[in-house]
Amino acid sequence: FVVAQLLPKYRGHPLVQRGVGPVYFFACLAQTAWTITFGYQIMEAAFVSMVVLFLTLLYLLNRQWKVVAEEEKKTRTAIRLGETTEEEAVEDLTARPPRLSYWLLRFPFAIHSGWIAVATPLMFSVLLVYLNVDPTYELWAATISL
């Protein structure tokens, strides 16, 4: 994504401008905070950073889906009003698969969110072990996180 958004073709793309915007900066901050706090074994802060990262990525994905819906609606309206034809509307601003714009602008955030969705409950289990919580609670937390 970082390289793609620098290219002139994608720089002004609605998914970059309205779908990602400054939210990506906060996701990077949360990821950096988690890396540092986890590396120094400050597990409480690492867990909070992980949750913030997860929520930020979910918010980013939600923004992207809203942009996709808006662009689809604009395209349908333009075709219906005769302002453009189906052939002219070839440039798909919704970045649906298998288009390259999907793989460059949407997929990186989807895969990152999926990874963090799995890592967040794991981080909670790590936090419980770090805090020396009763093993029964650790087991229940681990079971629920499956």
Tab-separated table of N, CA and C in Angstrom:
chain	number	residue	atom	x	y	z
A	1	PHE	N	0.823	-1.199	0.000
A	1	PHE	CA	0.000	0.000	0.000
A	1	PHE	C	0.860	1.254	0.000
A	2	VAL	N	1.902	1.247	0.795
A	2	VAL	CA	2.723	2.446	0.939
A	2	VAL	C	3.311	2.858	-0.406
A	3	VAL	N	3.816	1.910	-1.155
A	3	VAL	CA	4.393	2.219	-2.464
A	3	VAL	C	3.290	2.597	-3.454
A	4	ALA	N	2.197	1.859	-3.452
A	4	ALA	CA	1.110	2.109	-4.407
A	4	ALA	C	0.527	3.505	-4.256
A	5	GLN	N	0.355	3.977	-3.051
A	5	GLN	CA	-0.269	5.281	-2.855
A	5	GLN	C	0.636	6.430	-3.296
A	6	LEU	N	1.903	6.148	-3.499
A	6	LEU	CA	2.816	7.172	-4.013
A	6	LEU	C	2.745	7.302	-5.533
A	7	LEU	N	2.240	6.288	-6.208
A	7	LEU	CA	2.159	6.301	-7.660
A	7	LEU	C	1.052	7.253	-8.111
A	8	PRO	N	1.283	8.001	-9.197
A	8	PRO	CA	0.273	8.967	-9.663
A	8	PRO	C	-1.098	8.336	-9.940
A	9	LYS	N	-1.110	7.087	-10.408
A	9	LYS	CA	-2.382	6.432	-10.735
A	9	LYS	C	-3.265	6.245	-9.495
A	10	TYR	N	-2.648	6.004	-8.341
A	10	TYR	CA	-3.423	5.698	-7.134
A	10	TYR	C	-3.442	6.835	-6.118
A	11	ARG	N	-2.607	7.810	-6.289
A	11	ARG	CA	-2.483	8.907	-5.316
A	11	ARG	C	-3.822	9.592	-5.031
A	12	GLY	N	-4.591	9.838	-6.078
A	12	GLY	CA	-5.873	10.514	-5.904
A	12	GLY	C	-7.056	9.565	-5.842
A	13	HIS	N	-6.802	8.282	-5.761
A	13	HIS	CA	-7.874	7.273	-5.728
A	13	HIS	C	-8.746	7.491	-4.487
A	14	PRO	N	-10.064	7.376	-4.650
A	14	PRO	CA	-10.960	7.575	-3.504
A	14	PRO	C	-10.633	6.677	-2.302
A	15	LEU	N	-10.163	5.463	-2.555
A	15	LEU	CA	-9.820	4.591	-1.431
A	15	LEU	C	-8.609	5.091	-0.661
A	16	VAL	N	-7.723	5.805	-1.330
A	16	VAL	CA	-6.564	6.378	-0.645
A	16	VAL	C	-6.968	7.659	0.071
A	17	GLN	N	-7.687	8.524	-0.629
A	17	GLN	CA	-8.026	9.829	-0.079
A	17	GLN	C	-9.086	9.769	1.025
A	18	ARG	N	-10.172	9.061	0.751
A	18	ARG	CA	-11.273	9.022	1.723
A	18	ARG	C	-11.338	7.719	2.500
A	19	GLY	N	-10.853	6.643	1.900
A	19	GLY	CA	-10.953	5.337	2.549
A	19	GLY	C	-9.896	5.101	3.599
A	20	VAL	N	-8.688	5.569	3.329
A	20	VAL	CA	-7.594	5.350	4.270
A	20	VAL	C	-7.292	6.647	5.010
A	21	GLY	N	-6.924	7.663	4.262
A	21	GLY	CA	-6.657	8.977	4.843
A	21	GLY	C	-5.688	8.922	5.999
A	22	PRO	N	-5.887	9.772	6.982
A	22	PRO	CA	-4.965	9.837	8.126
A	22	PRO	C	-5.115	8.666	9.110
A	23	VAL	N	-6.115	7.842	8.931
A	23	VAL	CA	-6.320	6.718	9.849
A	23	VAL	C	-5.127	5.763	9.805
A	24	TYR	N	-4.520	5.631	8.642
A	24	TYR	CA	-3.356	4.750	8.498
A	24	TYR	C	-2.215	5.184	9.410
A	25	PHE	N	-2.048	6.477	9.579
A	25	PHE	CA	-1.018	6.994	10.474
A	25	PHE	C	-1.228	6.481	11.893
A	26	PHE	N	-2.469	6.482	12.359
A	26	PHE	CA	-2.760	6.014	13.715
A	26	PHE	C	-2.561	4.500	13.836
A	27	ALA	N	-2.867	3.774	12.770
A	27	ALA	CA	-2.603	2.331	12.770
A	27	ALA	C	-1.095	2.073	12.880
A	28	CYS	N	-0.324	2.857	12.162
A	28	CYS	CA	1.144	2.719	12.247
A	28	CYS	C	1.653	3.058	13.640
A	29	LEU	N	1.098	4.091	14.256
A	29	LEU	CA	1.492	4.446	15.627
A	29	LEU	C	1.167	3.321	16.605
A	30	ALA	N	-0.016	2.757	16.481
A	30	ALA	CA	-0.413	1.669	17.377
A	30	ALA	C	0.463	0.443	17.163
A	31	GLN	N	0.781	0.131	15.906
A	31	GLN	CA	1.655	-1.012	15.616
A	31	GLN	C	3.048	-0.784	16.196
A	32	THR	N	3.554	0.429	16.055
A	32	THR	CA	4.867	0.768	16.613
A	32	THR	C	4.844	0.682	18.130
A	33	ALA	N	3.787	1.205	18.742
A	33	ALA	CA	3.673	1.150	20.204
A	33	ALA	C	3.640	-0.298	20.685
A	34	TRP	N	2.900	-1.159	19.974
A	34	TRP	CA	2.854	-2.559	20.377
A	34	TRP	C	4.225	-3.200	20.255
A	35	THR	N	4.920	-2.946	19.159
A	35	THR	CA	6.238	-3.547	18.941
A	35	THR	C	7.206	-3.162	20.056
A	36	ILE	N	7.208	-1.897	20.418
A	36	ILE	CA	8.129	-1.428	21.458
A	36	ILE	C	7.734	-1.974	22.825
A	37	THR	N	6.450	-1.861	23.173
A	37	THR	CA	6.028	-2.303	24.501
A	37	THR	C	6.134	-3.817	24.653
A	38	PHE	N	5.831	-4.553	23.611
A	38	PHE	CA	5.955	-6.009	23.687
A	38	PHE	C	7.426	-6.404	23.770
A	39	GLY	N	8.263	-5.717	23.029
A	39	GLY	CA	9.703	-6.003	23.061
A	39	GLY	C	10.310	-5.766	24.434
A	40	TYR	N	9.824	-4.761	25.127
A	40	TYR	CA	10.308	-4.472	26.480
A	40	TYR	C	9.475	-5.164	27.558
A	41	GLN	N	8.581	-6.033	27.149
A	41	GLN	CA	7.716	-6.816	28.028
A	41	GLN	C	6.891	-5.955	28.987
A	42	ILE	N	6.355	-4.880	28.453
A	42	ILE	CA	5.392	-4.054	29.186
A	42	ILE	C	4.025	-4.507	28.687
A	43	MET	N	3.582	-5.631	29.226
A	43	MET	CA	2.454	-6.353	28.638
A	43	MET	C	1.122	-5.611	28.723
A	44	GLU	N	0.893	-4.858	29.778
A	44	GLU	CA	-0.363	-4.121	29.872
A	44	GLU	C	-0.464	-3.112	28.736
A	45	ALA	N	0.615	-2.359	28.528
A	45	ALA	CA	0.634	-1.370	27.449
A	45	ALA	C	0.607	-2.059	26.083
A	46	ALA	N	1.250	-3.213	25.977
A	46	ALA	CA	1.244	-3.955	24.715
A	46	ALA	C	-0.179	-4.399	24.371
A	47	PHE	N	-0.922	-4.853	25.377
A	47	PHE	CA	-2.302	-5.274	25.129
A	47	PHE	C	-3.165	-4.090	24.708
A	48	VAL	N	-3.012	-2.962	25.387
A	48	VAL	CA	-3.780	-1.769	25.023
A	48	VAL	C	-3.427	-1.332	23.595
A	49	SER	N	-2.150	-1.375	23.262
A	49	SER	CA	-1.717	-1.017	21.904
A	49	SER	C	-2.333	-1.950	20.872
A	50	MET	N	-2.390	-3.226	21.188
A	50	MET	CA	-2.964	-4.211	20.268
A	50	MET	C	-4.449	-3.944	20.051
A	51	VAL	N	-5.164	-3.638	21.115
A	51	VAL	CA	-6.598	-3.350	20.996
A	51	VAL	C	-6.814	-2.079	20.181
A	52	VAL	N	-6.009	-1.050	20.439
A	52	VAL	CA	-6.118	0.201	19.673
A	52	VAL	C	-5.826	-0.067	18.200
A	53	LEU	N	-4.816	-0.867	17.922
A	53	LEU	CA	-4.488	-1.214	16.538
A	53	LEU	C	-5.655	-1.936	15.875
A	54	PHE	N	-6.231	-2.896	16.564
A	54	PHE	CA	-7.349	-3.651	16.010
A	54	PHE	C	-8.543	-2.737	15.718
A	55	LEU	N	-8.881	-1.881	16.656
A	55	LEU	CA	-10.006	-0.970	16.456
A	55	LEU	C	-9.731	0.023	15.323
A	56	THR	N	-8.500	0.486	15.230
A	56	THR	CA	-8.129	1.411	14.160
A	56	THR	C	-8.250	0.740	12.796
A	57	LEU	N	-7.786	-0.498	12.692
A	57	LEU	CA	-7.890	-1.214	11.423
A	57	LEU	C	-9.344	-1.500	11.055
A	58	LEU	N	-10.161	-1.829	12.045
A	58	LEU	CA	-11.586	-2.041	11.762
A	58	LEU	C	-12.242	-0.755	11.266
A	59	TYR	N	-11.883	0.357	11.871
A	59	TYR	CA	-12.408	1.650	11.442
A	59	TYR	C	-11.974	1.959	10.011
A	60	LEU	N	-10.718	1.669	9.705
A	60	LEU	CA	-10.184	1.889	8.361
A	60	LEU	C	-10.931	1.035	7.336
A	61	LEU	N	-11.148	-0.233	7.666
A	61	LEU	CA	-11.895	-1.113	6.754
A	61	LEU	C	-13.323	-0.609	6.542
A	62	ASN	N	-13.933	-0.135	7.600
A	62	ASN	CA	-15.289	0.400	7.505
A	62	ASN	C	-15.316	1.621	6.584
A	63	ARG	N	-14.329	2.494	6.708
A	63	ARG	CA	-14.240	3.663	5.824
A	63	ARG	C	-14.088	3.221	4.374
A	64	GLN	N	-13.265	2.200	4.153
A	64	GLN	CA	-13.088	1.720	2.782
A	64	GLN	C	-14.391	1.161	2.221
A	65	TRP	N	-15.130	0.415	3.022
A	65	TRP	CA	-16.403	-0.130	2.536
A	65	TRP	C	-17.387	0.984	2.210
A	66	LYS	N	-17.384	2.054	2.996
A	66	LYS	CA	-18.272	3.185	2.700
A	66	LYS	C	-17.891	3.842	1.379
A	67	VAL	N	-16.593	3.991	1.128
A	67	VAL	CA	-16.144	4.570	-0.136
A	67	VAL	C	-16.558	3.679	-1.302
A	68	VAL	N	-16.408	2.375	-1.145
A	68	VAL	CA	-16.809	1.433	-2.193
A	68	VAL	C	-18.301	1.600	-2.495
A	69	ALA	N	-19.123	1.666	-1.467
A	69	ALA	CA	-20.569	1.818	-1.662
A	69	ALA	C	-20.895	3.144	-2.345
A	70	GLU	N	-20.235	4.227	-1.932
A	70	GLU	CA	-20.470	5.531	-2.553
A	70	GLU	C	-20.078	5.534	-4.029
A	71	GLU	N	-18.930	4.956	-4.347
A	71	GLU	CA	-18.454	4.934	-5.735
A	71	GLU	C	-19.352	4.065	-6.612
A	72	GLU	N	-19.834	2.956	-6.072
A	72	GLU	CA	-20.763	2.116	-6.838
A	72	GLU	C	-22.056	2.880	-7.126
A	73	LYS	N	-22.535	3.593	-6.140
A	73	LYS	CA	-23.771	4.363	-6.308
A	73	LYS	C	-23.578	5.469	-7.350
A	74	LYS	N	-22.438	6.164	-7.290
A	74	LYS	CA	-22.157	7.215	-8.275
A	74	LYS	C	-22.099	6.645	-9.687
A	75	THR	N	-21.436	5.508	-9.845
A	75	THR	CA	-21.301	4.892	-11.166
A	75	THR	C	-22.660	4.467	-11.700
A	76	ARG	N	-23.473	3.823	-10.860
A	76	ARG	CA	-24.810	3.401	-11.294
A	76	ARG	C	-25.666	4.602	-11.691
A	77	THR	N	-25.572	5.679	-10.905
A	77	THR	CA	-26.349	6.882	-11.196
A	77	THR	C	-25.900	7.519	-12.504
A	78	ALA	N	-24.592	7.589	-12.725
A	78	ALA	CA	-24.065	8.185	-13.959
A	78	ALA	C	-24.486	7.372	-15.174
A	79	ILE	N	-24.492	6.065	-15.061
A	79	ILE	CA	-24.925	5.210	-16.174
A	79	ILE	C	-26.417	5.389	-16.421
A	80	ARG	N	-27.201	5.432	-15.346
A	80	ARG	CA	-28.649	5.581	-15.471
A	80	ARG	C	-29.025	6.926	-16.090
A	81	LEU	N	-28.281	7.984	-15.748
A	81	LEU	CA	-28.575	9.312	-16.290
A	81	LEU	C	-27.979	9.528	-17.668
A	82	GLY	N	-27.234	8.555	-18.148
A	82	GLY	CA	-26.650	8.668	-19.477
A	82	GLY	C	-25.400	9.526	-19.525
A	83	GLU	N	-24.841	9.865	-18.365
A	83	GLU	CA	-23.625	10.674	-18.328
A	83	GLU	C	-22.403	9.857	-18.734
A	84	THR	N	-22.515	8.568	-18.629
A	84	THR	CA	-21.436	7.671	-19.035
A	84	THR	C	-22.054	6.352	-19.463
A	85	THR	N	-21.292	5.554	-20.136
A	85	THR	CA	-21.764	4.233	-20.537
A	85	THR	C	-21.019	3.177	-19.735
A	86	GLU	N	-21.496	1.963	-19.828
A	86	GLU	CA	-20.841	0.857	-19.116
A	86	GLU	C	-19.386	0.736	-19.544
A	87	GLU	N	-19.130	0.961	-20.858
A	87	GLU	CA	-17.771	0.831	-21.379
A	87	GLU	C	-16.865	1.927	-20.823
A	88	GLU	N	-17.409	3.133	-20.665
A	88	GLU	CA	-16.613	4.236	-20.141
A	88	GLU	C	-16.366	4.095	-18.649
A	89	ALA	N	-17.212	3.353	-17.980
A	89	ALA	CA	-17.086	3.165	-16.535
A	89	ALA	C	-16.179	1.986	-16.217
A	90	VAL	N	-15.244	1.711	-17.114
A	90	VAL	CA	-14.352	0.571	-16.927
A	90	VAL	C	-13.443	0.769	-15.717
A	91	GLU	N	-12.988	1.996	-15.490
A	91	GLU	CA	-12.123	2.245	-14.332
A	91	GLU	C	-12.953	2.051	-13.073
A	92	ASP	N	-12.723	0.946	-12.428
A	92	ASP	CA	-13.502	0.560	-11.258
A	92	ASP	C	-12.909	1.200	-10.014
A	93	LEU	N	-13.536	2.270	-9.548
A	93	LEU	CA	-13.029	2.958	-8.363
A	93	LEU	C	-13.354	2.218	-7.072
A	94	THR	N	-14.081	1.119	-7.187
A	94	THR	CA	-14.397	0.342	-5.990
A	94	THR	C	-13.302	-0.653	-5.668
A	95	ALA	N	-12.374	-0.860	-6.581
A	95	ALA	CA	-11.244	-1.770	-6.360
A	95	ALA	C	-11.719	-3.151	-5.911
A	96	ARG	N	-12.566	-3.739	-6.706
A	96	ARG	CA	-13.035	-5.105	-6.414
A	96	ARG	C	-12.042	-6.117	-6.967
A	97	PRO	N	-11.961	-7.285	-6.335
A	97	PRO	CA	-11.065	-8.313	-6.876
A	97	PRO	C	-11.563	-8.755	-8.248
A	98	PRO	N	-10.763	-9.151	-9.153
A	98	PRO	CA	-9.327	-9.400	-9.100
A	98	PRO	C	-8.505	-8.214	-9.597
A	99	ARG	N	-9.042	-7.033	-9.566
A	99	ARG	CA	-8.317	-5.858	-10.080
A	99	ARG	C	-7.070	-5.572	-9.229
A	100	LEU	N	-6.072	-5.009	-9.886
A	100	LEU	CA	-4.819	-4.681	-9.207
A	100	LEU	C	-5.055	-3.688	-8.068
A	101	SER	N	-5.976	-2.759	-8.271
A	101	SER	CA	-6.240	-1.774	-7.219
A	101	SER	C	-6.757	-2.435	-5.939
A	102	TYR	N	-7.471	-3.547	-6.069
A	102	TYR	CA	-7.909	-4.281	-4.874
A	102	TYR	C	-6.700	-4.794	-4.105
A	103	TRP	N	-5.785	-5.431	-4.826
A	103	TRP	CA	-4.617	-6.036	-4.179
A	103	TRP	C	-3.689	-4.988	-3.592
A	104	LEU	N	-3.688	-3.795	-4.151
A	104	LEU	CA	-2.794	-2.749	-3.654
A	104	LEU	C	-3.420	-1.852	-2.589
A	105	LEU	N	-4.733	-1.630	-2.663
A	105	LEU	CA	-5.364	-0.640	-1.797
A	105	LEU	C	-6.269	-1.217	-0.710
A	106	ARG	N	-6.806	-2.409	-0.922
A	106	ARG	CA	-7.722	-2.967	0.072
A	106	ARG	C	-7.185	-4.209	0.755
A	107	PHE	N	-6.593	-5.105	0.000
A	107	PHE	CA	-6.120	-6.370	0.547
A	107	PHE	C	-5.120	-6.207	1.700
A	108	PRO	N	-4.150	-5.290	1.611
A	108	PRO	CA	-3.196	-5.167	2.722
A	108	PRO	C	-3.867	-4.898	4.068
A	109	PHE	N	-4.917	-4.104	4.057
A	109	PHE	CA	-5.602	-3.796	5.312
A	109	PHE	C	-6.481	-4.954	5.770
A	110	ALA	N	-7.046	-5.675	4.832
A	110	ALA	CA	-7.863	-6.837	5.184
A	110	ALA	C	-7.003	-7.927	5.814
A	111	ILE	N	-5.842	-8.185	5.234
A	111	ILE	CA	-4.981	-9.232	5.777
A	111	ILE	C	-4.380	-8.804	7.116
A	112	HIS	N	-4.029	-7.530	7.243
A	112	HIS	CA	-3.500	-7.029	8.515
A	112	HIS	C	-4.569	-7.120	9.605
A	113	SER	N	-5.790	-6.753	9.270
A	113	SER	CA	-6.890	-6.840	10.244
A	113	SER	C	-7.151	-8.278	10.658
A	114	GLY	N	-7.092	-9.188	9.701
A	114	GLY	CA	-7.288	-10.603	10.023
A	114	GLY	C	-6.225	-11.119	10.970
A	115	TRP	N	-4.991	-10.733	10.719
A	115	TRP	CA	-3.891	-11.146	11.582
A	115	TRP	C	-4.068	-10.575	12.997
A	116	ILE	N	-4.419	-9.328	13.091
A	116	ILE	CA	-4.574	-8.683	14.395
A	116	ILE	C	-5.812	-9.221	15.122
A	117	ALA	N	-6.839	-9.619	14.374
A	117	ALA	CA	-8.028	-10.219	14.992
A	117	ALA	C	-7.669	-11.513	15.715
A	118	VAL	N	-6.706	-12.232	15.205
A	118	VAL	CA	-6.254	-13.470	15.844
A	118	VAL	C	-5.246	-13.165	16.954
A	119	ALA	N	-4.410	-12.161	16.730
A	119	ALA	CA	-3.352	-11.850	17.693
A	119	ALA	C	-3.876	-11.167	18.957
A	120	THR	N	-4.997	-10.478	18.873
A	120	THR	CA	-5.515	-9.757	20.051
A	120	THR	C	-5.933	-10.710	21.171
A	121	PRO	N	-6.730	-11.748	20.909
A	121	PRO	CA	-7.037	-12.687	21.995
A	121	PRO	C	-5.781	-13.408	22.512
A	122	LEU	N	-4.854	-13.682	21.621
A	122	LEU	CA	-3.595	-14.293	22.046
A	122	LEU	C	-2.847	-13.356	22.985
A	123	MET	N	-2.841	-12.080	22.658
A	123	MET	CA	-2.175	-11.091	23.515
A	123	MET	C	-2.854	-11.020	24.872
A	124	PHE	N	-4.170	-11.199	24.900
A	124	PHE	CA	-4.885	-11.218	26.182
A	124	PHE	C	-4.432	-12.409	27.022
A	125	SER	N	-4.259	-13.551	26.386
A	125	SER	CA	-3.773	-14.735	27.109
A	125	SER	C	-2.355	-14.509	27.628
A	126	VAL	N	-1.527	-13.886	26.816
A	126	VAL	CA	-0.158	-13.567	27.248
A	126	VAL	C	-0.198	-12.631	28.450
A	127	LEU	N	-1.096	-11.659	28.415
A	127	LEU	CA	-1.231	-10.726	29.538
A	127	LEU	C	-1.646	-11.453	30.810
A	128	LEU	N	-2.585	-12.387	30.708
A	128	LEU	CA	-3.018	-13.141	31.876
A	128	LEU	C	-1.869	-13.956	32.469
A	129	VAL	N	-1.062	-14.574	31.627
A	129	VAL	CA	0.095	-15.338	32.105
A	129	VAL	C	1.091	-14.395	32.773
A	130	TYR	N	1.317	-13.250	32.152
A	130	TYR	CA	2.251	-12.260	32.699
A	130	TYR	C	1.809	-11.775	34.073
A	131	LEU	N	0.502	-11.632	34.276
A	131	LEU	CA	-0.045	-11.143	35.546
A	131	LEU	C	-0.210	-12.250	36.588
A	132	ASN	N	0.209	-13.466	36.251
A	132	ASN	CA	0.093	-14.623	37.151
A	132	ASN	C	-1.335	-14.854	37.625
A	133	VAL	N	-2.258	-14.780	36.701
A	133	VAL	CA	-3.664	-15.027	37.005
A	133	VAL	C	-3.850	-16.522	37.240
A	134	ASP	N	-4.851	-16.866	38.006
A	134	ASP	CA	-5.167	-18.268	38.286
A	134	ASP	C	-5.255	-19.036	36.962
A	135	PRO	N	-4.582	-20.187	36.872
A	135	PRO	CA	-4.584	-20.968	35.619
A	135	PRO	C	-5.981	-21.338	35.113
A	136	THR	N	-6.950	-21.437	35.998
A	136	THR	CA	-8.318	-21.734	35.568
A	136	THR	C	-8.839	-20.618	34.665
A	137	TYR	N	-8.582	-19.373	35.060
A	137	TYR	CA	-9.008	-18.231	34.246
A	137	TYR	C	-8.233	-18.174	32.928
A	138	GLU	N	-6.959	-18.520	33.000
A	138	GLU	CA	-6.147	-18.557	31.784
A	138	GLU	C	-6.719	-19.577	30.801
A	139	LEU	N	-7.094	-20.745	31.340
A	139	LEU	CA	-7.648	-21.785	30.495
A	139	LEU	C	-8.961	-21.346	29.867
A	140	TRP	N	-9.823	-20.714	30.660
A	140	TRP	CA	-11.096	-20.238	30.128
A	140	TRP	C	-10.884	-19.172	29.067
A	141	ALA	N	-9.964	-18.261	29.311
A	141	ALA	CA	-9.682	-17.206	28.325
A	141	ALA	C	-9.147	-17.819	27.036
A	142	ALA	N	-8.266	-18.793	27.167
A	142	ALA	CA	-7.705	-19.452	25.989
A	142	ALA	C	-8.784	-20.222	25.220
A	143	THR	N	-9.667	-20.882	25.959
A	143	THR	CA	-10.743	-21.645	25.315
A	143	THR	C	-11.707	-20.725	24.579
A	144	ILE	N	-12.081	-19.638	25.223
A	144	ILE	CA	-13.014	-18.687	24.608
A	144	ILE	C	-12.387	-18.042	23.380
A	145	SER	N	-11.081	-17.791	23.432
A	145	SER	CA	-10.427	-17.121	22.295
A	145	SER	C	-10.292	-18.024	21.072
A	146	LEU	N	-10.504	-19.327	21.241
A	146	LEU	CA	-10.452	-20.216	20.085
A	146	LEU	C	-11.638	-19.957	19.209
